């Protein structure tokens, strides 16, 4: 009967219905303990990654480093604001955008507590900082997805049993719950081993972030202690403490404050003022901090200019459009592909339907560049057009017009000698 219905509805290749098992929490995992003498296990339990520079690097401490925060903010912002459409494959090998009930869930409201944008941000941030971005799929009695809720990775244990993944999450309101893999959107990071993934911090950026934290702490303590003044006053001979205080107080009285910043100074008794310049150690510290910004951005797959770090050149091109294209191809596309495939197999579950992120908005150049591109696409160069007027208007968020669905085909003038 099922095969007959599939043929009648044109869904011969529809996947078999899944019999989702009920997963119960494993008490052995819930009460997992480690020996206090096992340093590595203790570090893993508390999600602490020690660095050679000294500071312990965790998801929380790493986000206090401005370069890390900027990288996470940039990637979260790019993905969370990108439209996600659902398409149907056509008989001619093309695709057509359809109005699907899941569109609202994926683009507007993931659950009564979260917008879709906030849910995406939570998943991307968790994937970058903790290795895996997880979202619970809430279904109705017919198995249709109704809500998506972020799962805290730090409170979730993932294991493989019977060829399937099981997720044991400790939730505030529900307590300890077990979920089957069909009820969790799992966005893994690079290095996925079939169960879980390492974070960017643990895999590539731990030492760089630790060094950045150490350099920032050193700089902050140096300036807070005021160990080195900008100027020193020297005198001939050995003045008494009273004379030292008198010279210092007179100098401060005459030159302290913005109103007295440029007044000429006057010293008597052989006193001289010397300005202390930047030492080689100071210059090396500044260079090290700048290098760590580039190193952290590299680990997250971003060029340093995207997190407002000064850089004279970029290998992704000189124009904004070219740099945006490089960002999409080399950084965003792997994340978008993994996410769309997870949506296809766990939410849509129909081989004729698929989800796809619309990256057109990030590829838009300036008005002149778009005008020249659309002119050629419509056939304005007297070559056959490959876009209709309504397709162009859709890209510019304009409504369709009557007669705007026809491709331009130039008339062929017959040869007079024929």
Short mmCIF file of C-alpha atoms in Angstrom, two decimals:
data_model
loop_
_atom_site.label_atom_id
_atom_site.label_comp_id
_atom_site.label_asym_id
_atom_site.label_seq_id
_atom_site.Cartn_x
_atom_site.Cartn_y
_atom_site.Cartn_z
CA UNK A 1 0.00 0.00 0.00
CA UNK A 2 2.84 2.37 0.88
CA UNK A 3 4.59 1.73 -2.45
CA UNK A 4 1.33 2.37 -4.30
CA UNK A 5 0.84 5.71 -2.52
CA UNK A 6 4.42 6.68 -3.31
CA UNK A 7 3.91 6.02 -7.02
CA UNK A 8 0.65 7.96 -7.06
CA UNK A 9 2.24 10.96 -5.32
CA UNK A 10 5.45 10.86 -7.35
CA UNK A 11 7.59 9.92 -4.36
CA UNK A 12 9.01 6.57 -5.47
CA UNK A 13 12.30 7.32 -3.79
CA UNK A 14 10.89 8.50 -0.46
CA UNK A 15 12.94 7.16 2.45
CA UNK A 16 11.53 4.50 4.70
CA UNK A 17 9.84 5.70 7.87
CA UNK A 18 12.15 5.51 10.85
CA UNK A 19 11.14 3.69 13.98
CA UNK A 20 12.61 5.99 16.55
CA UNK A 21 13.47 4.16 19.77
CA UNK A 22 12.79 5.56 23.19
CA UNK A 23 16.11 6.32 24.84
CA UNK A 24 16.31 6.23 28.61
CA UNK A 25 19.10 7.92 30.57
CA UNK A 26 22.02 5.72 31.51
CA UNK A 27 22.64 6.04 35.28
CA UNK A 28 26.21 4.95 34.76
CA UNK A 29 26.89 7.96 32.58
CA UNK A 30 24.94 10.36 34.78
CA UNK A 31 27.09 9.54 37.82
CA UNK A 32 30.38 9.38 35.96
CA UNK A 33 33.38 10.13 38.18
CA UNK A 34 37.11 10.49 37.61
CA UNK A 35 40.07 10.25 39.93
CA UNK A 36 41.44 13.56 41.21
CA UNK A 37 44.92 12.22 40.48
CA UNK A 38 44.16 11.85 36.77
CA UNK A 39 45.00 15.38 35.64
CA UNK A 40 44.04 14.93 31.99
CA UNK A 41 40.64 13.40 32.86
CA UNK A 42 39.97 16.18 35.36
CA UNK A 43 40.81 18.78 32.72
CA UNK A 44 38.49 17.08 30.24
CA UNK A 45 35.70 16.80 32.81
CA UNK A 46 35.77 20.52 33.55
CA UNK A 47 36.47 21.43 29.88
CA UNK A 48 39.74 23.17 30.71
CA UNK A 49 42.53 23.20 28.13
CA UNK A 50 45.83 24.31 29.71
CA UNK A 51 48.20 26.25 27.46
CA UNK A 52 51.98 26.45 27.49
CA UNK A 53 51.70 30.19 28.17
CA UNK A 54 50.02 29.45 31.49
CA UNK A 55 46.34 30.54 31.37
CA UNK A 56 43.72 27.79 31.17
CA UNK A 57 41.69 28.12 27.98
CA UNK A 58 37.97 27.35 28.17
CA UNK A 59 35.00 28.44 26.09
CA UNK A 60 34.26 31.17 28.64
CA UNK A 61 37.82 32.49 29.08
CA UNK A 62 38.49 32.34 25.34
CA UNK A 63 35.51 34.63 24.64
CA UNK A 64 37.18 37.30 26.78
CA UNK A 65 39.88 37.58 24.12
CA UNK A 66 38.66 40.19 21.65
CA UNK A 67 39.97 38.30 18.61
CA UNK A 68 38.05 35.14 19.60
CA UNK A 69 34.89 37.11 20.34
CA UNK A 70 35.15 38.90 16.99
CA UNK A 71 35.60 35.63 15.07
CA UNK A 72 32.64 33.96 16.77
CA UNK A 73 30.48 37.06 16.35
CA UNK A 74 31.35 37.32 12.65
CA UNK A 75 30.54 33.68 11.85
CA UNK A 76 27.39 33.64 13.98
CA UNK A 77 26.15 36.86 12.44
CA UNK A 78 26.76 35.72 8.86
CA UNK A 79 24.91 32.41 9.28
CA UNK A 80 22.07 33.67 11.49
CA UNK A 81 21.01 36.38 9.04
CA UNK A 82 21.11 34.22 5.90
CA UNK A 83 17.75 33.16 4.39
CA UNK A 84 17.18 29.40 4.29
CA UNK A 85 14.83 28.25 1.52
CA UNK A 86 13.31 24.88 0.67
CA UNK A 87 13.32 23.64 -2.92
CA UNK A 88 11.84 20.77 -4.91
CA UNK A 89 13.83 19.01 -7.60
CA UNK A 90 12.18 19.25 -11.02
CA UNK A 91 12.05 16.63 -13.76
CA UNK A 92 14.47 18.58 -15.96
CA UNK A 93 17.18 18.53 -13.28
CA UNK A 94 16.45 22.03 -12.00
CA UNK A 95 14.85 23.23 -8.81
CA UNK A 96 11.86 25.30 -7.76
CA UNK A 97 11.38 27.14 -4.51
CA UNK A 98 8.31 25.98 -2.60
CA UNK A 99 6.25 27.25 0.32
CA UNK A 100 6.91 24.59 2.96
CA UNK A 101 5.56 24.52 6.56
CA UNK A 102 9.12 24.21 7.89
CA UNK A 103 10.08 27.60 6.41
CA UNK A 104 8.68 29.46 9.45
CA UNK A 105 10.52 27.14 11.83
CA UNK A 106 13.86 27.59 10.03
CA UNK A 107 13.64 31.32 9.32
CA UNK A 108 11.43 33.02 11.91
CA UNK A 109 10.58 31.16 15.12
CA UNK A 110 12.46 28.03 16.15
CA UNK A 111 10.45 27.75 19.37
CA UNK A 112 8.32 30.01 21.59
CA UNK A 113 11.51 30.95 23.46
CA UNK A 114 13.92 31.38 20.54
CA UNK A 115 13.91 33.07 17.18
CA UNK A 116 15.46 31.09 14.36
CA UNK A 117 18.32 33.58 14.26
CA UNK A 118 19.09 33.09 17.96
CA UNK A 119 18.94 29.31 17.56
CA UNK A 120 21.44 29.42 14.69
CA UNK A 121 23.77 31.66 16.67
CA UNK A 122 23.66 29.25 19.61
CA UNK A 123 24.49 26.27 17.38
CA UNK A 124 27.35 27.98 15.55
CA UNK A 125 28.88 29.34 18.76
CA UNK A 126 28.64 25.92 20.42
CA UNK A 127 30.23 24.25 17.40
CA UNK A 128 33.15 26.70 17.36
CA UNK A 129 33.78 26.82 21.12
CA UNK A 130 32.74 23.32 22.21
CA UNK A 131 33.02 21.18 19.06
CA UNK A 132 29.36 20.39 18.35
CA UNK A 133 26.26 22.51 17.86
CA UNK A 134 23.17 20.65 19.06
CA UNK A 135 19.46 21.43 18.77
CA UNK A 136 16.62 19.27 20.02
CA UNK A 137 13.83 18.50 17.54
CA UNK A 138 10.38 18.59 19.14
CA UNK A 139 7.78 16.68 17.08
CA UNK A 140 4.01 16.34 17.28
CA UNK A 141 2.20 13.01 17.47
CA UNK A 142 2.51 12.54 13.71
CA UNK A 143 6.27 12.99 13.85
CA UNK A 144 6.23 16.44 12.21
CA UNK A 145 8.85 18.87 13.62
CA UNK A 146 7.24 21.69 15.59
CA UNK A 147 10.11 23.25 17.56
CA UNK A 148 13.90 23.46 17.63
CA UNK A 149 15.61 24.08 20.96
CA UNK A 150 19.37 24.53 21.52
CA UNK A 151 20.98 21.80 23.64
CA UNK A 152 23.85 22.88 25.90
CA UNK A 153 26.87 20.91 24.68
CA UNK A 154 28.61 21.19 28.04
CA UNK A 155 25.66 19.38 29.66
CA UNK A 156 25.26 16.71 26.96
CA UNK A 157 27.04 13.36 26.65
CA UNK A 158 27.10 11.68 23.22
CA UNK A 159 27.66 7.95 22.77
CA UNK A 160 27.22 5.38 20.01
CA UNK A 161 25.13 2.28 20.70
CA UNK A 162 23.68 -0.19 18.21
CA UNK A 163 24.97 1.83 15.27
CA UNK A 164 23.11 4.97 16.36
CA UNK A 165 24.02 8.06 18.32
CA UNK A 166 22.36 8.76 21.64
CA UNK A 167 22.38 12.08 23.45
CA UNK A 168 22.09 12.31 27.23
CA UNK A 169 21.34 15.90 28.21
CA UNK A 170 20.98 17.43 31.65
CA UNK A 171 18.27 20.08 31.25
CA UNK A 172 17.22 22.51 33.95
CA UNK A 173 13.45 21.97 33.78
CA UNK A 174 13.27 18.32 32.65
CA UNK A 175 16.27 16.91 34.45
CA UNK A 176 18.25 14.17 32.74
CA UNK A 177 16.79 13.12 29.34
CA UNK A 178 17.91 10.75 26.60
CA UNK A 179 17.41 11.51 22.90
CA UNK A 180 17.82 9.46 19.74
CA UNK A 181 19.89 10.84 16.86
CA UNK A 182 16.73 11.49 14.80
CA UNK A 183 15.60 14.01 17.40
CA UNK A 184 18.79 16.10 17.47
CA UNK A 185 20.18 18.45 14.82
CA UNK A 186 23.92 17.83 15.15
CA UNK A 187 26.28 20.38 13.58
CA UNK A 188 29.81 18.95 13.93
CA UNK A 189 33.11 20.78 13.61
CA UNK A 190 36.15 19.72 11.58
CA UNK A 191 37.57 16.48 12.98
CA UNK A 192 34.23 14.71 13.57
CA UNK A 193 34.96 11.09 14.58
CA UNK A 194 31.45 9.74 14.15
CA UNK A 195 30.41 10.67 17.67
CA UNK A 196 31.64 14.16 18.54
CA UNK A 197 34.08 16.82 17.35
CA UNK A 198 36.93 18.83 18.84
CA UNK A 199 36.42 22.57 19.22
CA UNK A 200 38.47 25.19 17.41
CA UNK A 201 39.98 26.02 20.80
CA UNK A 202 41.05 22.47 21.55
CA UNK A 203 42.09 21.57 18.01
CA UNK A 204 43.99 24.56 16.68
CA UNK A 205 43.82 27.75 18.73
CA UNK A 206 44.54 26.69 22.31
CA UNK A 207 48.16 27.88 22.41
CA UNK A 208 47.45 31.04 20.41
CA UNK A 209 44.56 32.02 22.67
CA UNK A 210 46.59 31.19 25.78
CA UNK A 211 49.44 33.39 24.60
CA UNK A 212 47.02 36.22 23.79
CA UNK A 213 45.52 35.94 27.28
CA UNK A 214 48.97 35.97 28.89
CA UNK A 215 50.11 38.98 26.85
CA UNK A 216 46.92 40.89 27.66
CA UNK A 217 47.24 40.12 31.37
CA UNK A 218 50.89 41.17 31.38
CA UNK A 219 50.06 44.47 29.65
CA UNK A 220 47.15 45.18 31.98
CA UNK A 221 49.19 44.51 35.12
CA UNK A 222 52.09 46.56 33.79
CA UNK A 223 49.97 49.66 33.27
CA UNK A 224 47.89 49.17 36.41
CA UNK A 225 51.02 49.01 38.53
CA UNK A 226 52.49 52.08 36.83
CA UNK A 227 55.95 50.56 37.06
CA UNK A 228 57.42 52.78 34.36
CA UNK A 229 56.70 56.53 34.05
CA UNK A 230 56.88 58.43 30.77
CA UNK A 231 59.49 60.94 32.06
CA UNK A 232 62.24 61.09 34.66
CA UNK A 233 63.93 64.17 36.19
CA UNK A 234 67.65 63.97 36.98
CA UNK A 235 69.74 66.42 39.00
CA UNK A 236 73.39 67.01 39.73
CA UNK A 237 74.45 65.60 43.05
CA UNK A 238 72.26 63.75 45.54
CA UNK A 239 69.14 65.73 46.54
CA UNK A 240 67.34 65.09 49.80
CA UNK A 241 63.89 63.51 49.91
CA UNK A 242 62.40 66.94 50.61
CA UNK A 243 64.05 68.37 47.50
CA UNK A 244 62.87 65.41 45.39
CA UNK A 245 59.28 65.89 46.52
CA UNK A 246 59.51 69.65 45.89
CA UNK A 247 60.78 69.22 42.30
CA UNK A 248 58.18 66.55 41.52
CA UNK A 249 55.27 68.50 42.99
CA UNK A 250 56.24 71.72 41.24
CA UNK A 251 56.45 69.88 37.91
CA UNK A 252 53.04 68.25 38.38
CA UNK A 253 51.47 71.53 39.47
CA UNK A 254 52.67 73.33 36.35
CA UNK A 255 52.06 70.60 33.76
CA UNK A 256 49.30 68.31 35.01
CA UNK A 257 45.98 68.39 33.12
CA UNK A 258 45.05 69.05 29.51
CA UNK A 259 45.08 72.84 29.93
CA UNK A 260 48.78 72.76 30.88
CA UNK A 261 49.84 70.01 28.51
CA UNK A 262 51.88 72.23 26.17
CA UNK A 263 53.25 74.84 28.56
CA UNK A 264 57.06 75.20 28.51
CA UNK A 265 58.84 73.75 31.51
CA UNK A 266 61.44 75.48 33.69
CA UNK A 267 63.91 73.59 35.91
CA UNK A 268 66.68 75.05 38.11
CA UNK A 269 69.64 73.68 39.98
CA UNK A 270 70.88 71.53 37.11
CA UNK A 271 67.69 69.43 36.89
CA UNK A 272 66.95 67.81 33.53
CA UNK A 273 63.89 65.99 32.08
CA UNK A 274 64.38 62.80 30.08
CA UNK A 275 61.60 61.06 28.11
CA UNK A 276 61.54 57.26 28.30
CA UNK A 277 61.01 55.79 24.84
CA UNK A 278 59.58 52.39 23.90
CA UNK A 279 62.02 49.57 24.53
CA UNK A 280 62.61 46.60 22.24
CA UNK A 281 60.70 44.43 24.71
CA UNK A 282 57.67 46.73 24.42
CA UNK A 283 57.83 46.57 20.63
CA UNK A 284 58.07 42.77 20.71
CA UNK A 285 55.06 42.59 23.02
CA UNK A 286 53.00 44.70 20.62
CA UNK A 287 54.12 42.58 17.66
CA UNK A 288 53.27 39.39 19.56
CA UNK A 289 49.78 40.64 20.37
CA UNK A 290 49.21 41.61 16.73
CA UNK A 291 50.46 38.22 15.54
CA UNK A 292 48.13 36.41 17.94
CA UNK A 293 45.16 38.22 16.42
CA UNK A 294 46.15 36.93 12.98
CA UNK A 295 46.86 33.46 14.35
CA UNK A 296 43.48 33.20 16.10
CA UNK A 297 41.64 34.48 13.01
CA UNK A 298 43.47 31.87 10.91
CA UNK A 299 42.29 29.08 13.22
CA UNK A 300 38.67 30.20 12.79
CA UNK A 301 39.07 30.40 9.01
CA UNK A 302 38.85 34.19 8.81
CA UNK A 303 41.22 36.78 7.35
CA UNK A 304 42.30 39.23 10.02
CA UNK A 305 40.76 42.22 8.21
CA UNK A 306 37.30 40.76 8.89
CA UNK A 307 37.79 41.24 12.64
CA UNK A 308 39.08 44.81 12.22
CA UNK A 309 42.77 43.95 12.48
CA UNK A 310 45.01 46.19 10.40
CA UNK A 311 46.29 44.35 7.36
CA UNK A 312 47.86 45.95 4.33
CA UNK A 313 46.76 43.31 1.85
CA UNK A 314 44.55 40.24 1.51
CA UNK A 315 44.87 37.21 -0.72
CA UNK A 316 41.09 37.16 -1.27
CA UNK A 317 41.06 40.05 -3.75
CA UNK A 318 40.91 43.81 -3.49
CA UNK A 319 37.21 44.52 -4.03
CA UNK A 320 34.50 44.00 -1.42
CA UNK A 321 32.65 41.61 -3.74
CA UNK A 322 35.74 39.44 -4.27
CA UNK A 323 36.52 39.35 -0.56
CA UNK A 324 32.91 38.45 0.23
CA UNK A 325 33.08 35.64 -2.32
CA UNK A 326 36.24 34.28 -0.69
CA UNK A 327 34.57 34.41 2.72
CA UNK A 328 31.62 32.37 1.47
CA UNK A 329 33.63 29.78 -0.47
CA UNK A 330 36.46 29.14 1.96
CA UNK A 331 34.84 29.80 5.34
CA UNK A 332 31.05 29.67 5.31
CA UNK A 333 30.23 27.04 2.68
CA UNK A 334 31.47 23.99 4.65
CA UNK A 335 29.33 25.02 7.65
CA UNK A 336 26.30 25.75 5.46
CA UNK A 337 26.59 22.43 3.63
CA UNK A 338 26.78 20.40 6.84
CA UNK A 339 23.81 22.27 8.26
CA UNK A 340 21.64 21.91 5.13
CA UNK A 341 22.37 18.18 4.86
CA UNK A 342 21.40 17.68 8.51
CA UNK A 343 18.11 19.50 7.88
CA UNK A 344 17.45 17.40 4.77
CA UNK A 345 17.88 14.04 6.50
CA UNK A 346 16.21 14.84 9.84
CA UNK A 347 13.53 17.45 9.10
CA UNK A 348 12.54 17.10 5.43
CA UNK A 349 13.25 13.36 4.94
CA UNK A 350 12.22 13.50 1.28
CA UNK A 351 14.79 13.04 -1.50
CA UNK A 352 12.81 15.34 -3.77
CA UNK A 353 13.07 18.23 -1.29
CA UNK A 354 16.17 19.96 -0.01
CA UNK A 355 17.13 23.03 2.00
CA UNK A 356 19.62 25.59 0.77
CA UNK A 357 21.01 28.80 2.21
CA UNK A 358 20.68 31.87 0.01
CA UNK A 359 24.13 33.48 -0.13
CA UNK A 360 23.17 36.01 -2.80
CA UNK A 361 22.91 38.89 -0.33
CA UNK A 362 26.54 38.42 0.72
CA UNK A 363 27.68 38.38 -2.91
CA UNK A 364 26.05 41.65 -3.91
CA UNK A 365 28.50 44.18 -5.22
CA UNK A 366 27.91 47.90 -5.61
CA UNK A 367 25.09 49.33 -7.75
CA UNK A 368 27.29 49.73 -10.83
CA UNK A 369 28.60 46.17 -10.69
CA UNK A 370 25.09 44.75 -10.23
CA UNK A 371 23.76 46.84 -13.09
CA UNK A 372 26.42 45.55 -15.49
CA UNK A 373 25.87 41.96 -14.36
CA UNK A 374 22.09 42.12 -14.76
CA UNK A 375 22.45 43.79 -18.15
CA UNK A 376 24.46 40.86 -19.47
CA UNK A 377 22.17 38.33 -17.73
CA UNK A 378 19.07 39.82 -19.37
CA UNK A 379 20.66 39.84 -22.83
CA UNK A 380 21.46 43.54 -22.99
CA UNK A 381 24.63 42.77 -24.96
CA UNK A 382 22.45 41.25 -27.73
CA UNK A 383 23.46 37.78 -26.59
CA UNK A 384 20.82 35.30 -25.41
CA UNK A 385 19.72 36.10 -21.87
CA UNK A 386 20.08 33.57 -19.09
CA UNK A 387 17.92 35.35 -16.49
CA UNK A 388 14.36 36.62 -16.76
CA UNK A 389 13.35 40.10 -15.58
CA UNK A 390 11.43 38.60 -12.67
CA UNK A 391 14.47 36.59 -11.57
CA UNK A 392 16.47 39.81 -11.49
CA UNK A 393 13.71 41.60 -9.59
CA UNK A 394 13.56 38.76 -7.06
CA UNK A 395 17.27 39.17 -6.32
CA UNK A 396 16.66 42.86 -5.66
CA UNK A 397 13.65 42.09 -3.41
CA UNK A 398 11.21 43.58 -5.92
CA UNK A 399 7.78 42.11 -6.83
CA UNK A 400 7.33 40.30 -10.16
CA UNK A 401 5.78 42.01 -13.17
CA UNK A 402 3.48 40.73 -15.88
CA UNK A 403 5.38 39.27 -18.80
CA UNK A 404 8.60 39.12 -16.83
CA UNK A 405 9.13 35.37 -17.01
CA UNK A 406 10.40 35.21 -20.58
CA UNK A 407 14.06 34.87 -21.51
CA UNK A 408 15.36 37.31 -24.09
CA UNK A 409 16.36 35.73 -27.40
CA UNK A 410 17.74 38.11 -30.05
CA UNK A 411 16.26 37.89 -33.51
CA UNK A 412 18.51 36.27 -36.06
CA UNK A 413 18.76 38.32 -39.26
CA UNK A 414 18.72 36.02 -42.30
CA UNK A 415 21.81 36.11 -44.47
CA UNK A 416 21.14 38.08 -47.67
CA UNK A 417 23.21 35.61 -49.69
CA UNK A 418 21.27 32.61 -48.37
#
